[in-house]
Amino acid sequence: MGKIDLHFKPAVPVFDANASLGRRHDRRVPVDTAEVTLEAMDAVGVDRAVVYGPHAAGYDSSDGNALLLEQIGDESRLLPQFVCNPSWDELDEFTALVEKHDVRSVRMVPALHAYPFRDWVVKPWLDWLGEAGIPVWLPVNYDFLGTQYQIKPAELYDTLSAHPDVTAVLSEVQYHTMSWAMPLLRSLPNLHVEISGLSNSDGLDRLEEAVGLGRIMYGSRFPDAAIAPLLYYIHYAGLSDDALKDICSRNVERLLGLA
């Protein structure tokens, strides 16, 4: 057994690319305030985090996004990510709020919101995202009321292929989705990957081989998962300091226009 570092702290700046903030109406979450989220980040050395509102994903996007901003307040370490529902939301109203609050990323959950990720639903939204240079997070699945709503790979491929100017992030890739996520990432140069769901021991090596280190981002899925374990794994994966900085912070900073 290898030596375990019980006093681990990250050796590079860390920008969590996938966390949520706030209550869910379908179940309790262990942490639902900005104050305790920041305490958890401080405990393991995370500097900043992209956060979305689970209420926006699971119940009402407009109310949930507004609640997220209220919970963040003036805390600059937490960057709001708005959830949109292209089958329901008004694009002009949504874009005005994004501009007003300097929101730098958007999340779509088509399987949960029961619309196909096809141009006849999402094209106006993807056109706007491409023109505005705003990346869209697409989680591979969403657990709601005990049901896993999984995104459809064929729809991702067809639609993102038709919108090469849109920067997308395949989020929460897991062991059982690697079979289609890997060829999808190889086929779409505009698709990045967030690895909070990664559990197989060779997953990082396989992703690096497929897309290079410039398209891989650390995320925690906090508070549904602990922040530190994947961060620890990345630090002891034999990466160079430069590669470590890319995965832990610089890649997401670049996508958000902060680099």
PDB file of C-alpha atoms in Angstrom, residues 40-187:
ATOM      1  CA  ALA A  40     -15.681  23.215   2.971  1.00  0.00           C
ATOM      2  CA  MET A  41     -13.624  24.771   0.167  1.00  0.00           C
ATOM      3  CA  ASP A  42     -11.209  26.343   2.647  1.00  0.00           C
ATOM      4  CA  ALA A  43     -10.750  23.050   4.469  1.00  0.00           C
ATOM      5  CA  VAL A  44      -9.223  21.430   1.385  1.00  0.00           C
ATOM      6  CA  GLY A  45      -7.664  24.435  -0.335  1.00  0.00           C
ATOM      7  CA  VAL A  46     -10.159  25.244  -3.110  1.00  0.00           C
ATOM      8  CA  ASP A  47      -9.990  28.863  -4.201  1.00  0.00           C
ATOM      9  CA  ARG A  48     -13.108  29.301  -6.356  1.00  0.00           C
ATOM     10  CA  ALA A  49     -16.058  27.292  -7.633  1.00  0.00           C
ATOM     11  CA  VAL A  50     -18.647  27.368 -10.404  1.00  0.00           C
ATOM     12  CA  VAL A  51     -22.020  26.806  -8.726  1.00  0.00           C
ATOM     13  CA  TYR A  52     -25.498  26.206 -10.135  1.00  0.00           C
ATOM     14  CA  GLY A  53     -28.811  26.115  -8.300  1.00  0.00           C
ATOM     15  CA  PRO A  54     -30.385  22.644  -7.968  1.00  0.00           C
ATOM     16  CA  HIS A  55     -33.772  24.336  -7.630  1.00  0.00           C
ATOM     17  CA  ALA A  56     -33.195  25.784 -11.117  1.00  0.00           C
ATOM     18  CA  ALA A  57     -32.424  22.337 -12.523  1.00  0.00           C
ATOM     19  CA  GLY A  58     -35.091  20.321 -10.744  1.00  0.00           C
ATOM     20  CA  TYR A  59     -38.006  22.696 -10.391  1.00  0.00           C
ATOM     21  CA  ASP A  60     -38.004  26.197 -11.926  1.00  0.00           C
ATOM     22  CA  SER A  61     -35.075  27.674 -13.831  1.00  0.00           C
ATOM     23  CA  SER A  62     -36.097  31.313 -13.444  1.00  0.00           C
ATOM     24  CA  ASP A  63     -36.791  31.142  -9.713  1.00  0.00           C
ATOM     25  CA  GLY A  64     -33.791  28.896  -9.128  1.00  0.00           C
ATOM     26  CA  ASN A  65     -31.353  31.206 -10.903  1.00  0.00           C
ATOM     27  CA  ALA A  66     -32.661  34.202  -8.964  1.00  0.00           C
ATOM     28  CA  LEU A  67     -32.323  32.275  -5.709  1.00  0.00           C
ATOM     29  CA  LEU A  68     -28.758  31.310  -6.611  1.00  0.00           C
ATOM     30  CA  LEU A  69     -27.767  34.958  -7.049  1.00  0.00           C
ATOM     31  CA  GLU A  70     -29.380  35.812  -3.721  1.00  0.00           C
ATOM     32  CA  GLN A  71     -27.465  33.043  -1.963  1.00  0.00           C
ATOM     33  CA  ILE A  72     -24.130  34.026  -3.523  1.00  0.00           C
ATOM     34  CA  GLY A  73     -24.576  37.704  -2.705  1.00  0.00           C
ATOM     35  CA  ASP A  74     -21.299  39.567  -3.158  1.00  0.00           C
ATOM     36  CA  GLU A  75     -19.101  36.486  -2.650  1.00  0.00           C
ATOM     37  CA  SER A  76     -16.644  36.636  -5.565  1.00  0.00           C
ATOM     38  CA  ARG A  77     -15.259  33.129  -4.971  1.00  0.00           C
ATOM     39  CA  LEU A  78     -18.544  31.569  -6.094  1.00  0.00           C
ATOM     40  CA  LEU A  79     -19.331  32.073  -9.788  1.00  0.00           C
ATOM     41  CA  PRO A  80     -23.000  31.618 -10.724  1.00  0.00           C
ATOM     42  CA  GLN A  81     -23.931  29.204 -13.490  1.00  0.00           C
ATOM     43  CA  PHE A  82     -27.469  29.683 -14.799  1.00  0.00           C
ATOM     44  CA  VAL A  83     -29.660  26.733 -15.741  1.00  0.00           C
ATOM     45  CA  CYS A  84     -31.816  27.199 -18.816  1.00  0.00           C
ATOM     46  CA  ASN A  85     -34.736  25.245 -20.225  1.00  0.00           C
ATOM     47  CA  PRO A  86     -34.886  26.060 -23.958  1.00  0.00           C
ATOM     48  CA  SER A  87     -38.295  24.435 -24.303  1.00  0.00           C
ATOM     49  CA  TRP A  88     -39.799  26.799 -21.731  1.00  0.00           C
ATOM     50  CA  ASP A  89     -37.649  29.868 -21.003  1.00  0.00           C
ATOM     51  CA  GLU A  90     -37.727  33.071 -23.015  1.00  0.00           C
ATOM     52  CA  LEU A  91     -34.342  33.522 -24.690  1.00  0.00           C
ATOM     53  CA  ASP A  92     -34.354  37.338 -24.676  1.00  0.00           C
ATOM     54  CA  GLU A  93     -35.201  37.510 -20.970  1.00  0.00           C
ATOM     55  CA  PHE A  94     -32.572  34.902 -20.138  1.00  0.00           C
ATOM     56  CA  THR A  95     -29.792  36.578 -22.109  1.00  0.00           C
ATOM     57  CA  ALA A  96     -30.586  39.942 -20.533  1.00  0.00           C
ATOM     58  CA  LEU A  97     -30.166  38.441 -17.050  1.00  0.00           C
ATOM     59  CA  VAL A  98     -26.940  36.697 -18.046  1.00  0.00           C
ATOM     60  CA  GLU A  99     -25.508  39.985 -19.279  1.00  0.00           C
ATOM     61  CA  LYS A 100     -26.768  41.962 -16.293  1.00  0.00           C
ATOM     62  CA  HIS A 101     -25.194  39.613 -13.742  1.00  0.00           C
ATOM     63  CA  ASP A 102     -22.059  38.760 -15.753  1.00  0.00           C
ATOM     64  CA  VAL A 103     -22.915  35.041 -15.777  1.00  0.00           C
ATOM     65  CA  ARG A 104     -20.133  33.218 -17.612  1.00  0.00           C
ATOM     66  CA  SER A 105     -21.559  29.733 -18.095  1.00  0.00           C
ATOM     67  CA  VAL A 106     -24.875  27.986 -18.626  1.00  0.00           C
ATOM     68  CA  ARG A 107     -26.144  24.502 -17.797  1.00  0.00           C
ATOM     69  CA  MET A 108     -28.672  22.449 -19.758  1.00  0.00           C
ATOM     70  CA  VAL A 109     -30.305  19.238 -18.524  1.00  0.00           C
ATOM     71  CA  PRO A 110     -32.360  18.101 -21.537  1.00  0.00           C
ATOM     72  CA  ALA A 111     -33.194  14.623 -20.278  1.00  0.00           C
ATOM     73  CA  LEU A 112     -34.565  15.951 -16.978  1.00  0.00           C
ATOM     74  CA  HIS A 113     -36.483  18.771 -18.684  1.00  0.00           C
ATOM     75  CA  ALA A 114     -37.908  16.311 -21.227  1.00  0.00           C
ATOM     76  CA  TYR A 115     -36.790  17.921 -24.486  1.00  0.00           C
ATOM     77  CA  PRO A 116     -34.503  16.488 -27.172  1.00  0.00           C
ATOM     78  CA  PHE A 117     -31.107  18.124 -27.588  1.00  0.00           C
ATOM     79  CA  ARG A 118     -31.875  18.842 -31.221  1.00  0.00           C
ATOM     80  CA  ASP A 119     -31.694  21.979 -33.327  1.00  0.00           C
ATOM     81  CA  TRP A 120     -35.457  22.311 -33.576  1.00  0.00           C
ATOM     82  CA  VAL A 121     -35.431  22.977 -29.822  1.00  0.00           C
ATOM     83  CA  VAL A 122     -32.011  24.377 -28.931  1.00  0.00           C
ATOM     84  CA  LYS A 123     -30.667  26.070 -32.082  1.00  0.00           C
ATOM     85  CA  PRO A 124     -31.500  29.690 -31.073  1.00  0.00           C
ATOM     86  CA  TRP A 125     -29.877  29.096 -27.700  1.00  0.00           C
ATOM     87  CA  LEU A 126     -26.745  27.526 -29.165  1.00  0.00           C
ATOM     88  CA  ASP A 127     -26.491  30.306 -31.743  1.00  0.00           C
ATOM     89  CA  TRP A 128     -26.511  32.825 -28.904  1.00  0.00           C
ATOM     90  CA  LEU A 129     -24.003  30.864 -26.825  1.00  0.00           C
ATOM     91  CA  GLY A 130     -21.633  30.628 -29.773  1.00  0.00           C
ATOM     92  CA  GLU A 131     -21.883  34.341 -30.558  1.00  0.00           C
ATOM     93  CA  ALA A 132     -21.513  35.334 -26.894  1.00  0.00           C
ATOM     94  CA  GLY A 133     -18.643  32.913 -26.241  1.00  0.00           C
ATOM     95  CA  ILE A 134     -20.454  31.395 -23.257  1.00  0.00           C
ATOM     96  CA  PRO A 135     -19.796  27.684 -22.582  1.00  0.00           C
ATOM     97  CA  VAL A 136     -22.599  25.239 -21.801  1.00  0.00           C
ATOM     98  CA  TRP A 137     -22.298  22.442 -19.232  1.00  0.00           C
ATOM     99  CA  LEU A 138     -24.110  19.205 -20.157  1.00  0.00           C
ATOM    100  CA  PRO A 139     -24.205  16.654 -17.305  1.00  0.00           C
ATOM    101  CA  VAL A 140     -24.362  13.064 -18.503  1.00  0.00           C
ATOM    102  CA  ASN A 141     -27.237  12.371 -16.133  1.00  0.00           C
ATOM    103  CA  TYR A 142     -29.291  13.921 -13.364  1.00  0.00           C
ATOM    104  CA  ASP A 143     -30.679  12.071 -10.357  1.00  0.00           C
ATOM    105  CA  PHE A 144     -34.192  13.295  -9.560  1.00  0.00           C
ATOM    106  CA  LEU A 145     -36.725  11.593  -7.280  1.00  0.00           C
ATOM    107  CA  GLY A 146     -34.718   8.386  -7.499  1.00  0.00           C
ATOM    108  CA  THR A 147     -34.622   8.284 -11.307  1.00  0.00           C
ATOM    109  CA  GLN A 148     -31.501   8.758 -13.417  1.00  0.00           C
ATOM    110  CA  TYR A 149     -32.179  10.980 -16.423  1.00  0.00           C
ATOM    111  CA  GLN A 150     -29.350  10.298 -18.874  1.00  0.00           C
ATOM    112  CA  ILE A 151     -28.495  12.507 -21.828  1.00  0.00           C
ATOM    113  CA  LYS A 152     -28.529  10.904 -25.285  1.00  0.00           C
ATOM    114  CA  PRO A 153     -25.071  10.672 -26.885  1.00  0.00           C
ATOM    115  CA  ALA A 154     -26.371  10.649 -30.469  1.00  0.00           C
ATOM    116  CA  GLU A 155     -28.171  13.946 -29.894  1.00  0.00           C
ATOM    117  CA  LEU A 156     -25.024  15.478 -28.406  1.00  0.00           C
ATOM    118  CA  TYR A 157     -22.925  14.403 -31.356  1.00  0.00           C
ATOM    119  CA  ASP A 158     -25.362  15.529 -34.061  1.00  0.00           C
ATOM    120  CA  THR A 159     -26.146  18.900 -32.504  1.00  0.00           C
ATOM    121  CA  LEU A 160     -22.687  19.901 -31.298  1.00  0.00           C
ATOM    122  CA  SER A 161     -21.249  18.872 -34.667  1.00  0.00           C
ATOM    123  CA  ALA A 162     -23.616  21.371 -36.272  1.00  0.00           C
ATOM    124  CA  HIS A 163     -22.451  24.114 -33.868  1.00  0.00           C
ATOM    125  CA  PRO A 164     -18.634  23.995 -33.868  1.00  0.00           C
ATOM    126  CA  ASP A 165     -18.479  27.529 -32.468  1.00  0.00           C
ATOM    127  CA  VAL A 166     -20.224  26.425 -29.249  1.00  0.00           C
ATOM    128  CA  THR A 167     -17.951  25.388 -26.386  1.00  0.00           C
ATOM    129  CA  ALA A 168     -19.559  22.548 -24.433  1.00  0.00           C
ATOM    130  CA  VAL A 169     -18.540  20.684 -21.291  1.00  0.00           C
ATOM    131  CA  LEU A 170     -19.539  17.062 -20.785  1.00  0.00           C
ATOM    132  CA  SER A 171     -20.002  17.036 -17.029  1.00  0.00           C
ATOM    133  CA  GLU A 172     -19.939  14.278 -14.402  1.00  0.00           C
ATOM    134  CA  VAL A 173     -18.634  11.571 -16.736  1.00  0.00           C
ATOM    135  CA  GLN A 174     -18.804   8.236 -14.921  1.00  0.00           C
ATOM    136  CA  TYR A 175     -17.388   4.760 -15.414  1.00  0.00           C
ATOM    137  CA  HIS A 176     -20.504   3.422 -17.109  1.00  0.00           C
ATOM    138  CA  THR A 177     -20.670   6.349 -19.543  1.00  0.00           C
ATOM    139  CA  MET A 178     -17.000   6.184 -20.604  1.00  0.00           C
ATOM    140  CA  SER A 179     -17.894   3.728 -23.384  1.00  0.00           C
ATOM    141  CA  TRP A 180     -19.595   6.502 -25.369  1.00  0.00           C
ATOM    142  CA  ALA A 181     -18.007   9.576 -23.749  1.00  0.00           C
ATOM    143  CA  MET A 182     -14.525   8.715 -25.012  1.00  0.00           C
ATOM    144  CA  PRO A 183     -15.376   8.447 -28.734  1.00  0.00           C
ATOM    145  CA  LEU A 184     -17.674  11.453 -28.397  1.00  0.00           C
ATOM    146  CA  LEU A 185     -14.851  13.576 -26.992  1.00  0.00           C
ATOM    147  CA  ARG A 186     -12.491  12.378 -29.727  1.00  0.00           C
ATOM    148  CA  SER A 187     -15.041  13.332 -32.377  1.00  0.00           C
TER     149      SER A 187
END
